[in-house]
Short mmCIF file of C-alpha atoms in Angstrom, two decimals:
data_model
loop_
_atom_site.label_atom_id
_atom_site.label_comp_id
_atom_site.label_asym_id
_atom_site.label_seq_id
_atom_site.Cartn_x
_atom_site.Cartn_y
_atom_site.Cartn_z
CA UNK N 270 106.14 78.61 63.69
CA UNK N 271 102.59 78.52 65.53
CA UNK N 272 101.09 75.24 65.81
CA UNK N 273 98.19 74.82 63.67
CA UNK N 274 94.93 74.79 66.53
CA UNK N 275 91.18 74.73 66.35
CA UNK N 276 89.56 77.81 67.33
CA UNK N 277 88.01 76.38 69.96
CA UNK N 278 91.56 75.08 71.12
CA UNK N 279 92.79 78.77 70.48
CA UNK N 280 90.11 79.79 73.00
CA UNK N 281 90.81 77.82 75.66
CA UNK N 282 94.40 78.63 75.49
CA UNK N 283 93.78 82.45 74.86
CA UNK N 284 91.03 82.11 78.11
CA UNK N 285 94.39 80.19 80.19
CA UNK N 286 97.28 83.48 79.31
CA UNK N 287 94.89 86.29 79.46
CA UNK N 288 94.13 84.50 83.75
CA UNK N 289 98.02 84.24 83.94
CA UNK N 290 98.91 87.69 82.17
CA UNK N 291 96.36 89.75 84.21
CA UNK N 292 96.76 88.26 87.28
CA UNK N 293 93.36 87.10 87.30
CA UNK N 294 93.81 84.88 91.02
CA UNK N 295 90.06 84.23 91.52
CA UNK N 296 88.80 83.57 88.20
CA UNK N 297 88.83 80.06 86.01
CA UNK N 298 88.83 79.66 82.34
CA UNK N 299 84.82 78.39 83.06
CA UNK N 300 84.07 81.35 84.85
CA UNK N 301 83.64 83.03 81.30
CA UNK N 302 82.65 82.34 77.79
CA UNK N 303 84.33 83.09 74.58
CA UNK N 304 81.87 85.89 73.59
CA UNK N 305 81.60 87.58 77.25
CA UNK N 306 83.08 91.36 77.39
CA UNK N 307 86.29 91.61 78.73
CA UNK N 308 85.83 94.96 79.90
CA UNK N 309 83.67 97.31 82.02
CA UNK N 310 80.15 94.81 82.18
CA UNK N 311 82.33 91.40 81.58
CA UNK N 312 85.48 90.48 83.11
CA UNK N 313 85.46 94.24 84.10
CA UNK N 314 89.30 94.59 82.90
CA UNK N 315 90.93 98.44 82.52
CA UNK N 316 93.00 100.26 80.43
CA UNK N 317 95.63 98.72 81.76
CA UNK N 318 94.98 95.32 81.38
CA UNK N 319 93.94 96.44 77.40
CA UNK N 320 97.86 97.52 77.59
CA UNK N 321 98.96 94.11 79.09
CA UNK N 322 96.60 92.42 76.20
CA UNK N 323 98.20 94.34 73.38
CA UNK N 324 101.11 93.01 74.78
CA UNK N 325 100.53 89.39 75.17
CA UNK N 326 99.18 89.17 71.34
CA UNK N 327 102.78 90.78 70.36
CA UNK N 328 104.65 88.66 72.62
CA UNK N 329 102.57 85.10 72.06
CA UNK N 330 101.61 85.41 68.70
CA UNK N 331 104.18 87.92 67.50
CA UNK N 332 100.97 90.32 66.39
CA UNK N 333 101.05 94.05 66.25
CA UNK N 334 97.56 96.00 66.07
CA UNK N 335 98.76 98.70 63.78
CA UNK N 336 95.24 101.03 63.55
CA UNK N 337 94.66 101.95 67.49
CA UNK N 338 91.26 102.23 65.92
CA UNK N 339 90.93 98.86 65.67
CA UNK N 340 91.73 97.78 69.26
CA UNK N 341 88.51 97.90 70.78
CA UNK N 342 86.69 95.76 68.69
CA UNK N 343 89.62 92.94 68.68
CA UNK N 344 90.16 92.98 72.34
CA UNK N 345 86.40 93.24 73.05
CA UNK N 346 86.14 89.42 73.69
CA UNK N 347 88.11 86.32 73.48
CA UNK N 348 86.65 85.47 70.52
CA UNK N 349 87.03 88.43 68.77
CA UNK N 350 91.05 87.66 69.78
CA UNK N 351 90.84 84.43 68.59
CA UNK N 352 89.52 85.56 65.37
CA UNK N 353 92.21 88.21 64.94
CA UNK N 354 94.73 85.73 65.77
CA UNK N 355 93.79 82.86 62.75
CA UNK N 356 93.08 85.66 60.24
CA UNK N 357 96.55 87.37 60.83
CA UNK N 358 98.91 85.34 62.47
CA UNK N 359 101.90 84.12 59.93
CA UNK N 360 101.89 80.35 59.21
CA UNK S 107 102.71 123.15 114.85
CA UNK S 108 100.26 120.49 116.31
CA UNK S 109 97.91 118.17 115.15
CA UNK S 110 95.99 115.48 116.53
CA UNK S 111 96.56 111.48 115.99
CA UNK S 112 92.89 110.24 115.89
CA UNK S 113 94.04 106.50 114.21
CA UNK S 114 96.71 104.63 113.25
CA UNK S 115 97.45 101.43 111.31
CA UNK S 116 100.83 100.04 111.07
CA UNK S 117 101.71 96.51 108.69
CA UNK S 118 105.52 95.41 110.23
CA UNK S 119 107.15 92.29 110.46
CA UNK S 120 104.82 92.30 114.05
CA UNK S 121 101.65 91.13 114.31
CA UNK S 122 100.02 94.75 114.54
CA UNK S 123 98.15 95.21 111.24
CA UNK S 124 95.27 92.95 112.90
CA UNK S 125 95.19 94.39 116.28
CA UNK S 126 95.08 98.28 118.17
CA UNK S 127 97.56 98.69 120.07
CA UNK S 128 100.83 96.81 120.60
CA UNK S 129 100.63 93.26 120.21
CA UNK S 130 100.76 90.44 123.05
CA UNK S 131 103.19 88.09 121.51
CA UNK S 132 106.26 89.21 119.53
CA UNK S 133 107.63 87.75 116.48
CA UNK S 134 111.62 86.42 116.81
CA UNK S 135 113.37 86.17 113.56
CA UNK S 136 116.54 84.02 113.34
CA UNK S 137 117.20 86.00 109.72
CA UNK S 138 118.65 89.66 109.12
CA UNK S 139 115.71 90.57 107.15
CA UNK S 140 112.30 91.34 109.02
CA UNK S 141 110.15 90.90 106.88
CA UNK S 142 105.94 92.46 107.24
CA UNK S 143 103.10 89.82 108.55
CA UNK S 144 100.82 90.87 106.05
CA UNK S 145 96.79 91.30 106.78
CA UNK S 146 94.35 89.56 104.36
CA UNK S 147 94.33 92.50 101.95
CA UNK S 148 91.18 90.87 100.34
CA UNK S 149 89.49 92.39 103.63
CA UNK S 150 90.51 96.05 102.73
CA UNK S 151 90.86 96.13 98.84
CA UNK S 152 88.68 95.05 96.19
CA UNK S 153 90.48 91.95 94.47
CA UNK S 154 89.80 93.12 91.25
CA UNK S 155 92.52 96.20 92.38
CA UNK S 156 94.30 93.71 94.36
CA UNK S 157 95.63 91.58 91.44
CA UNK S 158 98.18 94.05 90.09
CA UNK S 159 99.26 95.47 93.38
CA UNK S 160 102.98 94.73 94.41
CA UNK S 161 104.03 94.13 98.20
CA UNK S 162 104.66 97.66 98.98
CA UNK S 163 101.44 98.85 96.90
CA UNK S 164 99.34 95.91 99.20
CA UNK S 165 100.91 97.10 102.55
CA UNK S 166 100.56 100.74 101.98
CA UNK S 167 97.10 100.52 100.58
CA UNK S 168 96.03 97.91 103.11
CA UNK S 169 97.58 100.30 105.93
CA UNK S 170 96.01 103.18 104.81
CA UNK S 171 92.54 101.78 104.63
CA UNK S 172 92.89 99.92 108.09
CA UNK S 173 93.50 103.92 109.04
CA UNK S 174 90.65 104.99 107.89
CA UNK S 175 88.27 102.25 108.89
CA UNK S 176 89.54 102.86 112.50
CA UNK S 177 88.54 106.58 111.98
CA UNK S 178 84.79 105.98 110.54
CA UNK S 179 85.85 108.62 108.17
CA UNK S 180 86.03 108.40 104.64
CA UNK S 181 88.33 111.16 102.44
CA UNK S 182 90.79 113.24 103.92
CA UNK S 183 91.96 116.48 102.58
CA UNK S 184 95.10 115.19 101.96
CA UNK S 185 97.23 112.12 101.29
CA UNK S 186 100.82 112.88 102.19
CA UNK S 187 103.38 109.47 101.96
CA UNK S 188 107.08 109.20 102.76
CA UNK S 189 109.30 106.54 101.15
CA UNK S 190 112.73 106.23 101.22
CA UNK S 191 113.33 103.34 98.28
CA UNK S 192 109.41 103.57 96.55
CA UNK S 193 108.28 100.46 94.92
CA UNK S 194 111.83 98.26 94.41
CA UNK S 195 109.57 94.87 93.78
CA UNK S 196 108.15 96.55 90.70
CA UNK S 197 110.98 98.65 89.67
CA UNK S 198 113.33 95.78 89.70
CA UNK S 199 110.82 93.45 87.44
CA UNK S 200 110.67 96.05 85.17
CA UNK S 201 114.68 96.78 84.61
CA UNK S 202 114.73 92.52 84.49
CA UNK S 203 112.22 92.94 81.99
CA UNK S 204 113.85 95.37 79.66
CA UNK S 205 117.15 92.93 79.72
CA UNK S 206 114.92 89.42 79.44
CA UNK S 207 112.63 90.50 76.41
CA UNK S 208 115.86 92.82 74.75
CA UNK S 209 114.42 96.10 75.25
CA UNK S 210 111.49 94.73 73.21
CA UNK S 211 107.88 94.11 73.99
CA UNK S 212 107.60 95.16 77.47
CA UNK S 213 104.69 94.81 80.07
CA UNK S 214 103.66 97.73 81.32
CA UNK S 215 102.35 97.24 84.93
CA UNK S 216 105.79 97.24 86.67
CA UNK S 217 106.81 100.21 84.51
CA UNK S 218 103.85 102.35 85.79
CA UNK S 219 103.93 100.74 88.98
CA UNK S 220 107.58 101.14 89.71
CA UNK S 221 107.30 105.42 90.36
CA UNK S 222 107.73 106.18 94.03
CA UNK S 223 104.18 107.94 94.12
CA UNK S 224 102.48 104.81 93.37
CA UNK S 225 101.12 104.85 97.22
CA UNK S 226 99.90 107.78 97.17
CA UNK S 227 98.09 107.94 93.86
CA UNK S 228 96.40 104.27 94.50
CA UNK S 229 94.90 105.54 97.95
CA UNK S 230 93.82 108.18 95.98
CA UNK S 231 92.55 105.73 93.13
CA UNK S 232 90.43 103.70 95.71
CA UNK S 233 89.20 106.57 97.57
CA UNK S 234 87.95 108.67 94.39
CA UNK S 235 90.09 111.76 96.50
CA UNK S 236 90.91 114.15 94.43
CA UNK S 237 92.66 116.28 97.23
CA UNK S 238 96.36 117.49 97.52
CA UNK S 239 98.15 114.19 96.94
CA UNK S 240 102.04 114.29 97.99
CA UNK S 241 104.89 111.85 98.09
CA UNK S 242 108.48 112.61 100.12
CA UNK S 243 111.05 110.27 99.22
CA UNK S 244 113.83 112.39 101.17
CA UNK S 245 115.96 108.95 102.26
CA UNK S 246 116.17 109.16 105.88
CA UNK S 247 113.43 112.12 106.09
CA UNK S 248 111.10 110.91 104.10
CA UNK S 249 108.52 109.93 106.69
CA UNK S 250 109.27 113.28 108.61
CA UNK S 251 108.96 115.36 105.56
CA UNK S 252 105.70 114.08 104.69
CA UNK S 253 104.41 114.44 108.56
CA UNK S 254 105.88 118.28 108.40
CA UNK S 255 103.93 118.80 105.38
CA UNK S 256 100.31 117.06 107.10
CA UNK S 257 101.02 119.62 109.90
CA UNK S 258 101.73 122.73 107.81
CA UNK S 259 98.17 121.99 106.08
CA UNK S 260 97.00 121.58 109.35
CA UNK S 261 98.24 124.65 110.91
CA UNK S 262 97.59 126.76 107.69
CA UNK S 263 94.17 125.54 108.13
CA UNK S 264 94.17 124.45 104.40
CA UNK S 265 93.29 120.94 105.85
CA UNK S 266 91.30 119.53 108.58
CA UNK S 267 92.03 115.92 108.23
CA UNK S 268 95.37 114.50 106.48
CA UNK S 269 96.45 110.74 106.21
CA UNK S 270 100.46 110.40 106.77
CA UNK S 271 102.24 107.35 106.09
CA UNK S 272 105.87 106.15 105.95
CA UNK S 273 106.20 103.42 103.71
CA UNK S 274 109.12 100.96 103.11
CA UNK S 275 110.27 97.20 101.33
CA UNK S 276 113.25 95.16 101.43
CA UNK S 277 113.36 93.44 98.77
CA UNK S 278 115.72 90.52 98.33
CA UNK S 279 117.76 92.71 95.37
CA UNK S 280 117.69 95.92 97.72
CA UNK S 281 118.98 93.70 100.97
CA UNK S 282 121.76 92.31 98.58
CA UNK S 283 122.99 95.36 97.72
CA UNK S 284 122.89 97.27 100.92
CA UNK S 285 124.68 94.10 101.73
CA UNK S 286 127.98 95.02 100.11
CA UNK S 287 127.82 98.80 101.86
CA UNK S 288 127.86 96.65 105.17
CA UNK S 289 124.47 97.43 106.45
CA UNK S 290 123.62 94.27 107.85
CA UNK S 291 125.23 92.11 110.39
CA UNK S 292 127.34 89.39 108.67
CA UNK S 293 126.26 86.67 111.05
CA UNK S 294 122.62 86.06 111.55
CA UNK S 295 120.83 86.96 114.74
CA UNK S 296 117.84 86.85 116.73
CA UNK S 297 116.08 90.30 116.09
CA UNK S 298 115.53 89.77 119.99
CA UNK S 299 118.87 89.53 121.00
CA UNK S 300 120.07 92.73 118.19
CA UNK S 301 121.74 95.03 120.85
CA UNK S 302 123.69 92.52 122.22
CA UNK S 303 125.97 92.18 119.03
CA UNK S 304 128.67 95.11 119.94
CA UNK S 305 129.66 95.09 116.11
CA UNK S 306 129.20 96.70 113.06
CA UNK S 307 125.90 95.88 110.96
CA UNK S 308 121.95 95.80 111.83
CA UNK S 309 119.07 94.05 110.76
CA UNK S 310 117.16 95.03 107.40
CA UNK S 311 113.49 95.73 108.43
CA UNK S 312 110.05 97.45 106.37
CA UNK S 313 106.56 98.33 107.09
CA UNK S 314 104.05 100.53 106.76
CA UNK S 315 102.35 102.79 108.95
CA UNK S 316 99.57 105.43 108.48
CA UNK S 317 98.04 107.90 110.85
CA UNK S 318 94.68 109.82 110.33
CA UNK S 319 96.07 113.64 111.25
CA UNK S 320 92.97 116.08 112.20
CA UNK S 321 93.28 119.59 113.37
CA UNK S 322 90.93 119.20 116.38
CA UNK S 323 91.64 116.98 119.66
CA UNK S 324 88.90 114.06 119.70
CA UNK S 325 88.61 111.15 122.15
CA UNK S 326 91.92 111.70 123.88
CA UNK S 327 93.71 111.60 121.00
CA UNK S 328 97.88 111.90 120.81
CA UNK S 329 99.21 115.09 119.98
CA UNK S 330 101.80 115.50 117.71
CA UNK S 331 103.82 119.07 119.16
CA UNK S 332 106.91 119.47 116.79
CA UNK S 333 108.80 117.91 114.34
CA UNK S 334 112.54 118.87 114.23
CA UNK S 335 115.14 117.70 111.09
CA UNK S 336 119.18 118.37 111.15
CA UNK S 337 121.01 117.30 108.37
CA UNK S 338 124.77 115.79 109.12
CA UNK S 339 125.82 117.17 112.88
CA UNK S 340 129.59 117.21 113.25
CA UNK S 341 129.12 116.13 116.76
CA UNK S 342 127.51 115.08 119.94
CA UNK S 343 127.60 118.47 120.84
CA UNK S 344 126.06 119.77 118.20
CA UNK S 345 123.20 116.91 118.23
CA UNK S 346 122.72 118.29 122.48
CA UNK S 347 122.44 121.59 121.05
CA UNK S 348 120.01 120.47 118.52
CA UNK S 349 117.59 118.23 121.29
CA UNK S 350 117.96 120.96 123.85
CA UNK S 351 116.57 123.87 121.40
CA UNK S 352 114.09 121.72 120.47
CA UNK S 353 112.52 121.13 124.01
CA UNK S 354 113.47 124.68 124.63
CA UNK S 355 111.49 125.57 121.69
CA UNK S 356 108.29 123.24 123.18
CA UNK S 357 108.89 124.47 126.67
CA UNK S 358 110.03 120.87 128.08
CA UNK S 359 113.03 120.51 129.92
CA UNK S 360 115.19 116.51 129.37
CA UNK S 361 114.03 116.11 133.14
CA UNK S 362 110.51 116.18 132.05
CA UNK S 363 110.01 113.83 129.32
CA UNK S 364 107.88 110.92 130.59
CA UNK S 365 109.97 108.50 127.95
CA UNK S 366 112.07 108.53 125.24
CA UNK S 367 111.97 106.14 122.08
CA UNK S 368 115.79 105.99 120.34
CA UNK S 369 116.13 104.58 117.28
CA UNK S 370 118.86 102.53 118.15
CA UNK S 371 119.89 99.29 115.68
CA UNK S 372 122.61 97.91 116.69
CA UNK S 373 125.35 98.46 114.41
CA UNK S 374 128.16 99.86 116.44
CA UNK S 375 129.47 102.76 113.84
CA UNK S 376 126.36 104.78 114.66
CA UNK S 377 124.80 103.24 118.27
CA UNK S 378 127.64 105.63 119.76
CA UNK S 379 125.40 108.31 119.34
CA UNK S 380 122.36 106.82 121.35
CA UNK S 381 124.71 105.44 123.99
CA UNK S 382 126.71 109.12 124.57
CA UNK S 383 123.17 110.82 124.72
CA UNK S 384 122.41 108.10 127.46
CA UNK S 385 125.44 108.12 129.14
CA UNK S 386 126.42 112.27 129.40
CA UNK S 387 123.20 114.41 128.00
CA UNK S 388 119.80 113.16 129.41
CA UNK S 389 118.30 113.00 132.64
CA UNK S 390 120.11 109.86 134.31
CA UNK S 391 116.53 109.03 135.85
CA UNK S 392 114.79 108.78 131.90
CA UNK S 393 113.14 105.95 130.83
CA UNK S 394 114.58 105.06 127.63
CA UNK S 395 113.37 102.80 124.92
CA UNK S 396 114.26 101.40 121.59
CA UNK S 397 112.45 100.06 118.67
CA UNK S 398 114.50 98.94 115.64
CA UNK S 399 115.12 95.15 117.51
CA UNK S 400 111.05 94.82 116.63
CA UNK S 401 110.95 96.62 113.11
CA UNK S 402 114.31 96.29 111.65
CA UNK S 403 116.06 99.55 109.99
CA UNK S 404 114.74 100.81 106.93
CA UNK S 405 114.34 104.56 105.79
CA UNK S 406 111.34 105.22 107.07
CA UNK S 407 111.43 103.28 110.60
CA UNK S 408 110.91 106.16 112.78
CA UNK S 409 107.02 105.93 111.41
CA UNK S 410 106.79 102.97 113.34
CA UNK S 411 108.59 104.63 116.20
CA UNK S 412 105.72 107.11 116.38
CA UNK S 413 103.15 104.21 116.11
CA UNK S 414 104.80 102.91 118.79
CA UNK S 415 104.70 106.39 121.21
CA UNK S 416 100.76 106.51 120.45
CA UNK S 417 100.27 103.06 121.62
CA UNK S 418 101.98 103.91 124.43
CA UNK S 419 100.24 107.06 125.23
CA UNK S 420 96.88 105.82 124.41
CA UNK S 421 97.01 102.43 125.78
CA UNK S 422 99.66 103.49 129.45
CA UNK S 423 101.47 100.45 128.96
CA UNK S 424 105.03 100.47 127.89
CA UNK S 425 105.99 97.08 126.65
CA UNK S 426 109.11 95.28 128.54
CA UNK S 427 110.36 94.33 125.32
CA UNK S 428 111.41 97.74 124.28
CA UNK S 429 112.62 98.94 127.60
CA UNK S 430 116.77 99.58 127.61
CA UNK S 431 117.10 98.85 130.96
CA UNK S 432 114.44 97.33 133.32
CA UNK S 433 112.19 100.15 134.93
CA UNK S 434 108.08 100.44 136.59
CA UNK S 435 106.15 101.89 134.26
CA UNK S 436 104.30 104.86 134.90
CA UNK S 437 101.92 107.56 133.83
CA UNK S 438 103.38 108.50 130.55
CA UNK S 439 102.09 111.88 129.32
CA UNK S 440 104.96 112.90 126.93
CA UNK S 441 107.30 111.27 124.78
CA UNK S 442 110.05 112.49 122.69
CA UNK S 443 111.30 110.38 119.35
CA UNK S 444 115.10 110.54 118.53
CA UNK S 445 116.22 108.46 115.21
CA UNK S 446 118.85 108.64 113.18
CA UNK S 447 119.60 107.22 110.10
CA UNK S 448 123.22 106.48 109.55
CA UNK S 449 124.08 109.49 111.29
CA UNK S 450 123.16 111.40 108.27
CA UNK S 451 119.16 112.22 108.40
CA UNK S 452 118.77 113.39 111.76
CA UNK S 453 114.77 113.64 113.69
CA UNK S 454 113.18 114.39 116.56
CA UNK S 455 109.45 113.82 117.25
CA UNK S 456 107.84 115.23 120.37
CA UNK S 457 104.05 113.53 121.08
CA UNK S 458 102.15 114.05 124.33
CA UNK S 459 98.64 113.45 125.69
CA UNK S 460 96.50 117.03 125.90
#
């Protein structure tokens, strides 16, 4: 069972695995906000690091994004994680 | 066949990857497994690329762009890589992963990352080259194959420029396990003091080294005349046969070659070879080197043996440390490679000054 969190303690922690799951060496949880783009413009992340996302919210918070459809706009920010985290993770 | 060497970068467990040419001091290793002295990649690949890279994606990326810095040139017409064992590091995290998560849930950057053309198709990646793109992972012809290929483009004129590379790892799982075939030497050695152990075993070695191939001579540049393969010889004789058609075929005669580079490593079951070619086939007056002591053995070491022959060529200086028995050096306008690999992937290399 999750541990119930804030969402701005979900943030922070969300900011900490997406650094250790992507390898992220040079960058710091500061270095970005919870509403700047993760891809292309923002952290400038790739297709594959959308792959390694998809996977982290399955493995971490035991979430599958059924609707492809409905990737981009989840994994468009940390926020927008967050938010699809506390509306659909199982308490 | 011929084609011109007009650069070369080479990541080994020797401190050439930040240096041309053959490097001043040389690295001892008290362990059976040489491993590279890495460059700060950072300096050749954008750390955003960088992150996901394995060791063997790093060295082979960071080789090939050392290559082509050295060779103010920016896209060749090809990319053409030989590896014997591809990328183990990422190949092995992946099969861990599959038995760690259950088969479930898997990451997929070692799974993409793990195919042997992963070289290949990065260089390509970071170079936006779109050009003929090839991988040889042939074992012990691997680096030959791919080096045949860059001169066939070269010759058909379907190229003008190609980047070669032979590529190789040893990762702790793949030294373990050539382990129990009895690869390496059971005691530890000096990497110095490798030909002096009259038993069975060598040292495990891997690097990387990439040459910028071009169809027209340039600034002195080596010359690559022939590449020659035989597959399992049944015997000395047949492996005389097989060196003497080959100079035959490039109009040398033995008593001509200004050096020889063997690929000698030690291990007594297949040293026997070097040491009867010494001792009853070439010309008792050769100067006769050996590599493997600086390098280790891996697949694709003779790459770094013909790293080795341009430095020599380009730089006239033959290195003490690689000389089989003590000799003056001299004007050194031809060289001829002989490796083999377990007595099963036979090659010779010829490379000369024009």
């Amino acid at each position: 069972m999750l541990k119930i969190i804030t969402m701005e303690e979900l943030i922070e922690q969300l900011k900490q695995e997406i650094i250790e799951a992507l390898d992220l060496e040079d960058v710091k949880p500061d270095d970005f906000n919870a509403d700047t783009p993760l891809f292309v413009e923002g952290l400038g992340l790739d297709s594959i690091d959308a792959l390694e996302l998809i996977v982290l919210l399955e493995k971490k918070y035991g979430l599958k994004i059924e609707d492809p459809q409905e990737r981009r706009s989840i994994l468009y920010s940390v926020r927008t994680m967050a938010e699809y985290i506390t509306a659909n993770r199982k308490e | 066949m011929a084609a011109f060497i007009t650069s070369t970068a080479c990541i080994s467990p020797q401190n050439t990857s930040n240096s041309l040419g053959f490097p001043n001091e040389i690295n001892e290793y008290s362990s059976n497994i040489l491993k590279c002295v890495e460059p700060n990649y950072k300096d050749y690949i954008n750390p955003l690329q960088l992150r996901r890279m394995s060791k063997i994606l790093k060295m082979g990326l960071g080789a090939s762009m050392i290559c082509i810095k050295n060779d103010n040139q920016s896209n060749p017409d090809a990319i053409i890589v030989g590896t014997g064992l591809g990328c183990g590091e990422d190949l092995e995290k992946f099969l861990n992963s599959i038995t760690d998560s259950n088969e479930q849930v898997l990451s997929p950057t070692p799974f993409i990352q793990s195919t042997h053309n992963m070289v290949a198709a990065q260089i390509a990646v970071v170079l936006k080259n779109h050009n003929y793109n090839m991988t040889y992972c042939h074992r012990g012809f691997s680096f030959e194959e791919a080096l045949i290929d860059a001169l066939m483009l070269i010759n058909d004129g379907q190229a003008k420029s190609v980047l070669v590379g032979g590529i190789d790892e040893m990762t702790e799982n793949n030294f373990k396990f050539f382990n129990y075939l009895d690869y390496w030497k059971k005691e530890n050695i000096s990497n110095l003091h490798l030909f002096e152990h009259n038993n069975s075993g060598s040292i495990a070695g891997e690097g990387a080294c990439f040459f910028s191939i071009k169809a027209e001579n340039s600034n002195n540049a080596t010359c690559i005349n022939d590449v020659s393969l035989f597959y399992k010889p049944q015997s000395n004789c047949e492996i005389e046969e097989k060196i003497t058609s080959f100079l035959k075929k490039n109009n040398i005669e033995k008593e001509k070659l200004d050096l020889i580079i063997l690929g000698m490593n030690g291990d007594n079951n297949f040293d026997s070879i070097y040491k009867h070619l010494i001792k009853e086939y070439f010309y008792s007056g050769s100067l006769l080197t050996n590599y493997k002591h600086l390098c280790g053995e891996y697949v694709t070491s003779s790459s770094f043996a013909l790293w080795l022959a341009d430095c020599i060529l380009k730089d006239q200086y033959i290195p003490d440390v690689i000389k089989i028995d003590k000799f003056e050096n001299k004007i050194v306008k031809n060289i001829l490679i002989y490796n083999h690999y377990r007595n099963i992937n036979h090659s010779l290399m010829l490379i000369s000054l024009k």
